[in-house]
XYZ file of C-alpha atoms in Angstrom:
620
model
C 111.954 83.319 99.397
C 112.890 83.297 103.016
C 116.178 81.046 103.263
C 115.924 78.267 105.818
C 118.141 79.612 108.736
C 116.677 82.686 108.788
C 113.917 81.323 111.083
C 116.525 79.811 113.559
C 118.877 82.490 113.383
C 116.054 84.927 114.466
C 114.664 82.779 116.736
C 118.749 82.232 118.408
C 119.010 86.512 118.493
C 115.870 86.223 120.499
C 116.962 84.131 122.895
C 120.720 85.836 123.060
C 118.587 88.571 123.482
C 116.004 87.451 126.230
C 119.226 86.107 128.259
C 121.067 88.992 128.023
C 118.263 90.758 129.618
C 117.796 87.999 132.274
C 121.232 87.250 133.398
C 123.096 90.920 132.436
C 120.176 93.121 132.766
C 122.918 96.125 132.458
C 125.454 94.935 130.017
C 124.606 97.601 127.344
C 124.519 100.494 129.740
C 127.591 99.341 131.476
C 129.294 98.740 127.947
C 128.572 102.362 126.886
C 130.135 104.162 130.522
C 133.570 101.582 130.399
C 133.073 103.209 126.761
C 133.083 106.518 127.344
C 135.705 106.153 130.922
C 138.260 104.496 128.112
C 137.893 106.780 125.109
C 138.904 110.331 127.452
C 141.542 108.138 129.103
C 142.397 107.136 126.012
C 142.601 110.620 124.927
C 144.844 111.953 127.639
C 147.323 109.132 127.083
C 147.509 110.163 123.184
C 148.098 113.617 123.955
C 150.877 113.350 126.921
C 152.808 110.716 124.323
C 152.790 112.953 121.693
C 154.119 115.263 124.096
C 151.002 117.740 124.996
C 150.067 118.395 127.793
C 146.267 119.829 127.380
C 144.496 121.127 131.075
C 141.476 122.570 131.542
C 142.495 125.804 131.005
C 143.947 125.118 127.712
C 140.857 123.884 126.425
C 139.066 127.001 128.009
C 141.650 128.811 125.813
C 140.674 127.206 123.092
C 137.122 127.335 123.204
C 137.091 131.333 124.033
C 138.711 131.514 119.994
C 136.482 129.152 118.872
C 133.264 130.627 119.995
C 134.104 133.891 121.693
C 130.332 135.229 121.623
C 128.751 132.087 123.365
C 127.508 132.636 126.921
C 130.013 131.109 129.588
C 128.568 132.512 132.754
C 125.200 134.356 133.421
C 125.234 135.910 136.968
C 122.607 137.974 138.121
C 120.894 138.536 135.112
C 124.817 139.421 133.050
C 125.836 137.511 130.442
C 129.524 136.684 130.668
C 130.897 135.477 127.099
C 133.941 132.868 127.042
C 135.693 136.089 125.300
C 134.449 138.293 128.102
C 135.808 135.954 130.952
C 139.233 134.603 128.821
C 139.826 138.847 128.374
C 138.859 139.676 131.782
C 141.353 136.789 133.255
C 143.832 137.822 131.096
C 143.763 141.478 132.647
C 144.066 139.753 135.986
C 147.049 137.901 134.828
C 148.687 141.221 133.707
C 148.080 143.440 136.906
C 149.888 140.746 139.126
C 151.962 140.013 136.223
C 153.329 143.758 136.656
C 152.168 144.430 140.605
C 152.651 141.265 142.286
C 155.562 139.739 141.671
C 154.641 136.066 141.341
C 156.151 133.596 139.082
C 155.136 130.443 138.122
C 154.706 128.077 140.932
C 154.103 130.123 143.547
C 150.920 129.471 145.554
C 147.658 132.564 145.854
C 145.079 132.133 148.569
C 141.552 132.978 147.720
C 139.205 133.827 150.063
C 135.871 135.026 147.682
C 131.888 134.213 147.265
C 130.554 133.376 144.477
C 130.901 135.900 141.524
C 132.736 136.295 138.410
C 135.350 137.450 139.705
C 136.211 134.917 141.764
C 136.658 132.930 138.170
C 138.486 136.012 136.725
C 140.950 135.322 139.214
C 141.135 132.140 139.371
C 142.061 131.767 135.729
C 144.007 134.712 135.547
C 146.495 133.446 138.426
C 146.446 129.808 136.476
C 147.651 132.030 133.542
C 150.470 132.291 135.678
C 151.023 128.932 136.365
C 150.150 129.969 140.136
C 148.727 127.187 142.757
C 145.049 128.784 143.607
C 144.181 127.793 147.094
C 140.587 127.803 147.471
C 139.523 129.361 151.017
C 136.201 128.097 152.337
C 134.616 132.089 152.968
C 132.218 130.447 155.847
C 135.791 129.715 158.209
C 136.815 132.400 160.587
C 139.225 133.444 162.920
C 142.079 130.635 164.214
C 140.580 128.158 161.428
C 141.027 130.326 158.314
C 144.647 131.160 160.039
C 145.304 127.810 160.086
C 144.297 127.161 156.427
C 146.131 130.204 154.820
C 149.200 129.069 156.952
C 148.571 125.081 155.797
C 148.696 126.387 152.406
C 151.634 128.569 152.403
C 150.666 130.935 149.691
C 152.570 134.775 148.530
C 149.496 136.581 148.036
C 146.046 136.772 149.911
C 143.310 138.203 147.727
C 139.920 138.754 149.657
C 136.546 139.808 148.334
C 135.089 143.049 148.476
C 131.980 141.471 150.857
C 134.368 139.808 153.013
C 136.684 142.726 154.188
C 134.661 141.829 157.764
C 136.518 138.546 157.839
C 139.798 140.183 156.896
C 139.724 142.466 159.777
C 139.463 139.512 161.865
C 142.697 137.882 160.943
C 144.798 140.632 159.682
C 146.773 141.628 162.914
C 148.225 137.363 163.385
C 148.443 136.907 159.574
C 152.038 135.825 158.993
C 153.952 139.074 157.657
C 155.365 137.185 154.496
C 151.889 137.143 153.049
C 150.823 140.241 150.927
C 146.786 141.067 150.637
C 145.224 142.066 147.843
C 141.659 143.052 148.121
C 138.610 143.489 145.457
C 138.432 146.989 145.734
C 139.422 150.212 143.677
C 141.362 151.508 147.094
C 142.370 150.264 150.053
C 141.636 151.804 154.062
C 144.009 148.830 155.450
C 147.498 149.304 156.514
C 149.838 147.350 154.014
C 146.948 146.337 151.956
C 146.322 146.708 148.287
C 143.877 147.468 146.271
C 143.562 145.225 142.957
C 140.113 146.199 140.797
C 141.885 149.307 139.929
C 144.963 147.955 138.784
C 142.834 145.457 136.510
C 140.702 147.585 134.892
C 143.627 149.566 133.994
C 145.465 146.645 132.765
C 145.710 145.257 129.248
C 143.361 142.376 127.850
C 146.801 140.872 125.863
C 147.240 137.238 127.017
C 150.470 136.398 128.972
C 152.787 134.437 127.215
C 151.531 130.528 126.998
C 154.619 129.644 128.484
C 153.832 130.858 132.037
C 150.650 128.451 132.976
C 152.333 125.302 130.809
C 152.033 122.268 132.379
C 155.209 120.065 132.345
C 153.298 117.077 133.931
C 148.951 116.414 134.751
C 150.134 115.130 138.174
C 151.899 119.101 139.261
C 150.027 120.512 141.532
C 147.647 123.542 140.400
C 145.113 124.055 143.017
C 144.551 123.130 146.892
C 140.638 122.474 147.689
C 140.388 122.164 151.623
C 138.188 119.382 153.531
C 135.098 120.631 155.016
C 136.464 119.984 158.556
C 133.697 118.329 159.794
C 136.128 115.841 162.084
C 139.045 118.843 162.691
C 140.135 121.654 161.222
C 140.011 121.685 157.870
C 143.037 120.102 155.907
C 143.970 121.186 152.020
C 143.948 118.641 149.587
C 146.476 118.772 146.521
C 144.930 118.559 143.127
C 146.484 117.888 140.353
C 145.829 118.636 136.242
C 145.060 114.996 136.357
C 142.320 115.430 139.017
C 141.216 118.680 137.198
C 140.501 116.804 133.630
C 138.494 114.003 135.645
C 136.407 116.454 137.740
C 135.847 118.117 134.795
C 134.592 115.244 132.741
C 132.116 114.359 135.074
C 129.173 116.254 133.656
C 129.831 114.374 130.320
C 130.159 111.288 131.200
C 126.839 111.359 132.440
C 125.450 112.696 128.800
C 125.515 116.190 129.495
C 126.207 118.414 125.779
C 127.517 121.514 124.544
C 123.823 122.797 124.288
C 123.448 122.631 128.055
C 122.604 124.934 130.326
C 124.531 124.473 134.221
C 122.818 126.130 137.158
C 125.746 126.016 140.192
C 125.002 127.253 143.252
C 127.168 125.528 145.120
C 130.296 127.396 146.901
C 133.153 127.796 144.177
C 135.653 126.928 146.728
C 134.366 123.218 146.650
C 135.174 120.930 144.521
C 132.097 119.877 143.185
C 130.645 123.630 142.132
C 134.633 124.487 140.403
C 135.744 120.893 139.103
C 132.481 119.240 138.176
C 130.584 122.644 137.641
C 132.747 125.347 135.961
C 135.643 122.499 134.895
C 132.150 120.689 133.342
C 130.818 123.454 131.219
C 134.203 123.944 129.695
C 134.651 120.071 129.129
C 131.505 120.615 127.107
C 131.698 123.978 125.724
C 128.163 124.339 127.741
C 126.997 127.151 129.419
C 126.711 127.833 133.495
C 124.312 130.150 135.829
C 126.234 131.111 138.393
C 124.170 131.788 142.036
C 125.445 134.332 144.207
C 124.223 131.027 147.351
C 122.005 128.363 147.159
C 118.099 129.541 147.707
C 115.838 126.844 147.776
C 112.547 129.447 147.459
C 114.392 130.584 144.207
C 115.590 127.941 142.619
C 112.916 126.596 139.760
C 112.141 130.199 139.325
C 115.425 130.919 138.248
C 115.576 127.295 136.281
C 112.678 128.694 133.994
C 114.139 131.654 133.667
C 117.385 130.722 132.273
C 116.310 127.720 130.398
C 118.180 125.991 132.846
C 118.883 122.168 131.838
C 121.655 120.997 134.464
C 121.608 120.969 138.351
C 124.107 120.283 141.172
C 123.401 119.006 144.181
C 124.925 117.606 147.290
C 124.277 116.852 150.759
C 120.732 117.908 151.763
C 119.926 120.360 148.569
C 117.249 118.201 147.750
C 115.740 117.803 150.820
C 115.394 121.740 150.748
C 113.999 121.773 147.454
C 111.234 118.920 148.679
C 110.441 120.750 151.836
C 109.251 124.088 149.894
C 105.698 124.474 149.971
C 104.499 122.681 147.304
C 103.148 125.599 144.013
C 101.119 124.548 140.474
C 103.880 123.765 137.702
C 106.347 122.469 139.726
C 106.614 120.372 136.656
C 107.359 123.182 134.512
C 110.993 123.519 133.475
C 113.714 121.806 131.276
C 115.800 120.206 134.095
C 116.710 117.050 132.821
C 119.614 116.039 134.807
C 120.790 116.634 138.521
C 123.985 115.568 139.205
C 125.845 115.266 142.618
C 126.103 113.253 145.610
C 124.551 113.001 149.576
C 120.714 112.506 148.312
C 118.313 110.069 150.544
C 116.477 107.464 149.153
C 113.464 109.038 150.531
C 114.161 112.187 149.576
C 115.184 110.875 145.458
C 111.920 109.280 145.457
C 110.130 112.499 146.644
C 111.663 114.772 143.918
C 110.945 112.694 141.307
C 107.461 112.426 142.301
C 107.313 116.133 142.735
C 108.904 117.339 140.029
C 109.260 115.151 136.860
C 111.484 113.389 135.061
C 114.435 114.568 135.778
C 117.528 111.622 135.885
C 119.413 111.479 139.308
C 123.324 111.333 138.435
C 124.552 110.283 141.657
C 127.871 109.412 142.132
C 130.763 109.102 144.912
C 133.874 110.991 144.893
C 135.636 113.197 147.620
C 138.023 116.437 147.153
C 141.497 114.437 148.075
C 140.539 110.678 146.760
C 141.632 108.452 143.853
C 138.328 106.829 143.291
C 135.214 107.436 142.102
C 132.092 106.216 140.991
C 128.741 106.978 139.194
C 125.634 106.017 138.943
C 124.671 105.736 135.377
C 121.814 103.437 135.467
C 120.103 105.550 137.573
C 118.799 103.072 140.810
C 117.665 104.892 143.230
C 119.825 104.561 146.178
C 123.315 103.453 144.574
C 126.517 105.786 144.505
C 127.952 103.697 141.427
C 128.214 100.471 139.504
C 131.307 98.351 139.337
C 132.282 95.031 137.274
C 135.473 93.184 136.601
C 136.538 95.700 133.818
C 136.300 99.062 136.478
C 138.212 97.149 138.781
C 140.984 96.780 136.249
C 140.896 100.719 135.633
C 140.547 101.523 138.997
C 141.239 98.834 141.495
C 139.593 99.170 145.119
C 138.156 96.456 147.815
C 135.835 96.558 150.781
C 137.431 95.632 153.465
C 136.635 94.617 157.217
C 136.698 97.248 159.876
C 137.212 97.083 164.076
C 134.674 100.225 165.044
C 135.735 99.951 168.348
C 139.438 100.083 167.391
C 138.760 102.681 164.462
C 140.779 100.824 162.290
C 140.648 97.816 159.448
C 140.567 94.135 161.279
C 143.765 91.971 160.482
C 144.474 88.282 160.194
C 146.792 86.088 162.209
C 148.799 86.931 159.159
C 148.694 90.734 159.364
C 146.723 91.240 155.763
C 143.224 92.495 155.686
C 140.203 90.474 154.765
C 137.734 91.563 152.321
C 133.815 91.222 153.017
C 131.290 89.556 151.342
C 128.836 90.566 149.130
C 126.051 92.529 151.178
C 128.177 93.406 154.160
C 129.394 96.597 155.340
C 133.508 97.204 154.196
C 136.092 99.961 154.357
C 136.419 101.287 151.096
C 139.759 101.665 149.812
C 141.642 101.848 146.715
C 144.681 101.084 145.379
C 147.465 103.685 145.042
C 149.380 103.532 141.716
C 150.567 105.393 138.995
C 147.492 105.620 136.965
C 145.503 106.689 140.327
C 147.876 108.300 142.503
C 147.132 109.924 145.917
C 148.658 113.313 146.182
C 148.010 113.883 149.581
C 147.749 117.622 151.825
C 149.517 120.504 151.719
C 151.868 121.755 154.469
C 150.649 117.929 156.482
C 152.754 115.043 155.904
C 151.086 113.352 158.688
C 147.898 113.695 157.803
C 148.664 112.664 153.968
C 150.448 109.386 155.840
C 147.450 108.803 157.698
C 145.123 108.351 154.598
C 147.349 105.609 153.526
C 147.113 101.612 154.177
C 150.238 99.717 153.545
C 150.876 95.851 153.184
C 147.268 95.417 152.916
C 147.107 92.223 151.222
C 150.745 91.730 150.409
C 154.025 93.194 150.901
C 154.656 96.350 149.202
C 150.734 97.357 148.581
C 149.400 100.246 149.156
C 146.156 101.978 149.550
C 144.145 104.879 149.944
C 142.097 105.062 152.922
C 138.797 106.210 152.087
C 137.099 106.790 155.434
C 133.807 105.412 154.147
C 131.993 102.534 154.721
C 130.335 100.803 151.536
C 128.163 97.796 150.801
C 128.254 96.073 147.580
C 125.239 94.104 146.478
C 125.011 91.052 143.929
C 123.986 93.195 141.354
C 127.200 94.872 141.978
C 125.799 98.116 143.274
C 127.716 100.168 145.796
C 125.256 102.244 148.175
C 127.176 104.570 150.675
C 126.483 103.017 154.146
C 128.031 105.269 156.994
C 131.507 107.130 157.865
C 133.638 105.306 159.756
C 133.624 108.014 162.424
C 129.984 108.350 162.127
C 129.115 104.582 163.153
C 129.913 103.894 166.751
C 129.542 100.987 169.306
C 127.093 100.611 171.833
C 126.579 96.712 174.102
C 128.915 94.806 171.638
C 127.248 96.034 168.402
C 128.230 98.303 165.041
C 125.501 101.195 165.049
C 125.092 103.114 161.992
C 123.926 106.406 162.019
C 122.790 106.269 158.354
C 120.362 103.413 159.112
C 118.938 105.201 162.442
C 118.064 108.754 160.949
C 116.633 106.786 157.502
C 113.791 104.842 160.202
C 113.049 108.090 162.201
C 112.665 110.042 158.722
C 109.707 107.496 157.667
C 107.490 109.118 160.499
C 105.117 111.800 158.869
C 105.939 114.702 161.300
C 109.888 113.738 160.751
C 111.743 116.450 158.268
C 115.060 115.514 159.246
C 117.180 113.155 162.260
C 120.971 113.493 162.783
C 121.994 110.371 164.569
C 125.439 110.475 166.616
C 126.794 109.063 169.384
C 127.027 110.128 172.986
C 129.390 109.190 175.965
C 127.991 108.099 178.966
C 130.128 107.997 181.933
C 130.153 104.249 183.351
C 130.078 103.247 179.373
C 132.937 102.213 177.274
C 130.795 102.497 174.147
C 128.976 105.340 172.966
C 124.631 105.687 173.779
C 122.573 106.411 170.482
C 121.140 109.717 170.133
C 119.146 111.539 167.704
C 118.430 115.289 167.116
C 115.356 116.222 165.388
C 113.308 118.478 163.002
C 109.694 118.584 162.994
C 107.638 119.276 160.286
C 105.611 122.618 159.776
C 102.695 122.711 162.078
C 103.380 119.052 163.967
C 103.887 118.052 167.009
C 106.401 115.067 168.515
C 104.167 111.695 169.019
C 106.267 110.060 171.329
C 104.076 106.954 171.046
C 104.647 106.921 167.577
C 108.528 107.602 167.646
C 108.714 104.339 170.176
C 106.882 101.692 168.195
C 108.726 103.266 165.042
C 112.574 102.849 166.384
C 111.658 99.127 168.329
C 109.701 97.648 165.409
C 111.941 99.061 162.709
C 115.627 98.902 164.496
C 117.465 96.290 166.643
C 117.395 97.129 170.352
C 121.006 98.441 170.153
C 120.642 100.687 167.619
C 117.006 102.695 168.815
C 118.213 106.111 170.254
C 118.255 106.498 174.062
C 117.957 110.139 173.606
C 115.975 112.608 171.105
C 116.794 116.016 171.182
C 114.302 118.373 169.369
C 115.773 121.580 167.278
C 114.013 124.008 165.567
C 116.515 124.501 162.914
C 119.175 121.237 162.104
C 122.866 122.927 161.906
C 124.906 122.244 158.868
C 128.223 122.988 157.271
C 128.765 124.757 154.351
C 128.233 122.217 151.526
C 124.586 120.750 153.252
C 126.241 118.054 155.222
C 124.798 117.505 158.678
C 127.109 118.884 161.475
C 127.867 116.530 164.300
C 130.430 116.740 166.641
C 129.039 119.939 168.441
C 125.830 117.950 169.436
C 128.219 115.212 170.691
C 129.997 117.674 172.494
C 127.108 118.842 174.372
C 125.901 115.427 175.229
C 122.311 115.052 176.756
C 122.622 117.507 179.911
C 119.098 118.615 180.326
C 120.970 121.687 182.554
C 123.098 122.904 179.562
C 120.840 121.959 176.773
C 117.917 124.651 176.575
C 116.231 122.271 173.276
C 113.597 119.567 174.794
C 115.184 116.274 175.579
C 113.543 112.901 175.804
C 114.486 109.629 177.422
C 113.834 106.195 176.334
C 112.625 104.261 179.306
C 112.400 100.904 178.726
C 110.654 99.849 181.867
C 107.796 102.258 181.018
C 108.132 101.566 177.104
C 108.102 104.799 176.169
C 109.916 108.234 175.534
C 109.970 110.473 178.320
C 110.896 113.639 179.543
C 114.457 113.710 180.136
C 114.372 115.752 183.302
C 117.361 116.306 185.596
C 116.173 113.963 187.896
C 116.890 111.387 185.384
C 119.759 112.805 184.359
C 121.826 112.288 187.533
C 119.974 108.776 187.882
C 121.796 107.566 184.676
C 124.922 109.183 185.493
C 125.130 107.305 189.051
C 124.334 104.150 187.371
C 120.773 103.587 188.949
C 118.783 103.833 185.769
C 119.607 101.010 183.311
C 120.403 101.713 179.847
């Protein structure tokens, strides 16, 4: 016999049920991430009160006694065990140990591709409790000067394929900096040799005592900025930033039984903290890719197994624009995690090739915030709600473009935006979420920082991004601040621009930026473009596109057409030598184009033109 509630207490989980769905269509997946974000945080604070202090490494350690014969790193074909790779670091340990003379503290340079050894020596110097300072191998000359010198390290060790670079630099290196090179000898003055002197050290670990941590906020690496608005600065990280890096992969349901294909550079943060700090996190396993080869890359997924992906910037975008094979659908990618990927472009994969869950998320090297996309909406960097604000507080704020800076009150504080408009994203600096700034650059660390923002004594860290949250509470990543510009009164954001111009079917790719006209206090929209194999530019097409799809201020005055769009190292789209160059038909051998809006249309931007719209007789 059924008892008599039964009926109406089914009929009331229904309905709890039914408006659960309707008014917190999320709550359950949002329950289980504030789940998982307060259990590890949970876990750190248990161990530093009991007096521990576990890193990364620790738990590497750890995992090479635990299982010594499981795969850690395949590269090229090798299988590196985490005995192999704890035993291999510990020989690198031991050769500086008895050849180098550093102690703990002291900061190494490392200027290597991506190879085992670059993780050999990486782990072998944190066996020292050495600062590694990750050198971006793509930098040359008076950069990569100023980024060893930023850094201040002992010891330079270089890669046997970069000795090229080396050459470069070595007569205005600063004396007080010894190089060590991957090599069994040496044909530079004053420069050592090092693979010798580690194959003929010992495999003994170095006492535990040298890499102990005494605090997760010490310092124990320095990741540089891409310098893609300067040179490039080096952030601090911390044990702290390590463990959170490193529990990225995880939190978005990645296992022990994974497989990680990285072929990102190692010297950025998301290939060493998410990747290789991931896959110890988990226990999991990584293929490690000499670079990044889009022709390659489900070839090698099959072959390894391969589970995992990284992306970031336009990695994607390469991946779609491969010429499209049978059984693209054929592999056991089930996640791709990472950051920078188009809405087009997310849709596109997907379509192409399966089910495969986009992690995205937003993070940079030096910041205290972060977030992730764990519902998986195409589009959104992250999620927040009440309970993520009280881990990690941060507001979107209103910004002056024209002033480059956040707009005040008759007060002095900042205001925050509303719900669907563009804000500065900041977040608050405390002792749970600390900012620890660049090495060898005070200035630069002040500059990052917003004080008495909305009362006396706050302070915040200045992200540099602009962010809109919707009422959904969604983030989506809108536009650098240094990337939007003004132009007759109004905020132009590149972002929006290139997305428009990308719909069009000969499109592959438009980087919007701004140029300075003289005459103009403002800066004139302008976008340089890639075709698509075997099409042409319809001009006719391009026009109705930008002045049906854009506001009048925001439709580019000038397209520039490239065969080949010029990026930095991790895939981001480089700007500021096109805005150097301007639109100068004279200088510029590419194809430039004009929009004349007395003739609605694009036209030939000839040099005829050209000195019309610098004397001021052709309207803009």
């Amino acid at each position: 016999m059924i008892p008599s509630w039964a009926p109406g207490a089914a009929a009331g989980i229904v309905s709890l049920h039914l408006i659960q769905k309707l008014l917190f269509p999320y709550f359950w997946a949002d329950l289980r991430y504030l789940l998982k974000v307060f259990i590890y945080g949970l876990r750190v604070e248990l161990y530093q009160r009991q007096g521990k202090i576990l890193t990364v490494l620790d738990k590497f350690v750890k995992l090479a006694e635990k299982q010594p014969r499981k795969p850690f790193l395949i590269y090229e074909g090798k299988v590196h065990t985490y005995q192999d790779v704890d035993r291999r670091s510990n020989r690198v340990a031991q050769a500086f140990l008895h050849h180098g003379a550093l102690k703990k503290g002291d900061t190494v340079a490392l200027l290597m591709g991506n190879e085992p050894d670059f993780i050999h020596v990486w782990f072998g110097l944190a066996k020292l409790g050495c600062v590694v300072a990750f050198l971006n191998f793509n930098v040359r000359s008076r950069s990569l000067l100023h980024c060893i010198s930023s850094c201040d390290p002992k010891i330079l060790i270089v890669g046997a394929d970069l000795l090229g670079t080396l050459e470069e630099i070595l007569p205005n290196l600063e004396k007080d900096v010894t190089v060590w090179i991957m090599t069994k000898d040496s044909t530079f003055p004053n420069v050592h040799s090092l693979l010798d002197k580690i194959e003929a050290a010992p495999e003994d670990p170095v006492p535990v005592n040298q890499r102990s941590a005494n605090n997760l906020k010490s310092s124990v690496l320095y990741i540089f900025t891409s310098g893609t608005t300067g040179l490039p600065k080096a952030a601090v990280i911390s044990h702290m930033q390590v463990l959170k890096g490193a529990a990225g992969l995880w939190a978005f349901g990645a296992t022990a039984e994974d497989i990680i294909y990285i072929t990102l550079p190692l010297y950025h943060s998301a290939a060493s903290l998410l990747g290789i700090g991931g896959c110890i996190e988990l226990g999991a396993t990584c293929v490690l890719k000499k670079k990044f080869s889009a022709s390659q890359f489900w070839n090698d997924c099959r072959k390894y197994n391969v589970t995992v992906i990284q992306y970031i910037g336009e990695l994607c975008r390469y991946l779609c624009s491969q010429p499209v094979k049978e059984g693209e659908k054929n592999h056991k990618v089930r996640l791709a995690v990472g950051n920078g990927v188009r809405n087009d472009v997310w849709r596109e994969f997907l379509d192409r090739f399966g089910a495969v869950k986009i992690c995205e998320f937003y993070g940079s090297t030096e910041g205290n915030i972060c977030f992730m996309n764990h519902t998986g909406k195409i589009g959104s960097v992250g999620r927040t709600n009440f309970f993520y604000k009280l881990f990690f507080p941060f507001d979107l704020i209103k910004y002056d473009f024209q002033k480059d800076e956040p707009i005040r009150n008759k007060h002095g504080w900042c205001e925050k935006v509303k719900k669907g408009e563009a804000g500065l994203l900041i977040s608050k600096v405390n002792a749970k979420n600390p900012f620890f700034g660049y090495a060898g650059n005070k200035r630069h660390t002040e500059k990052k920082l917003l004080c008495e923002v909305f009362k006396k004594g706050d302070l915040y860290f200045n992200t540099g991004d602009l962010m809109v949250q919707d009422h959904e509470n969604f983030l989506y990543f809108w536009d650098r601040t240094g990337d939007t510009f003004r132009w007759k009164g109004e905020n132009v954001a590149t972002t929006e621009v290139s997305d428009v111009i990308v719909m069009l079917d000969f499109i592959q790719e438009a980087n919007v930026y701004g140029v300075s006209v003289p005459g103009k206090t403002s800066f004139s929209c302008m976008a340089c473009l890639i075709l698509k194999q075997n099409a042409s530019l319809d001009l006719e097409q391009m026009y109705k596109q930008v002045v049906t799809c854009l506001p009048s201020y925001a439709c580019p005055l000038f397209l520039r057409v490239q065969e080949k769009m010029e990026m930095t190292e991790t895939f981001k789209q480089q700007k500021f030598r096109l805005v150097d160059e301007g639109f100068n038909p004279s200088t510029i051998p590419d194809p430039l184009y004009f929009l004349d809006n007395s003739k609605k249309a694009y036209v030939l931007l000839t040099k005829d033109i050209h000195d019309m719209i610098l004397s001021g007789k052709m309207k803009l």
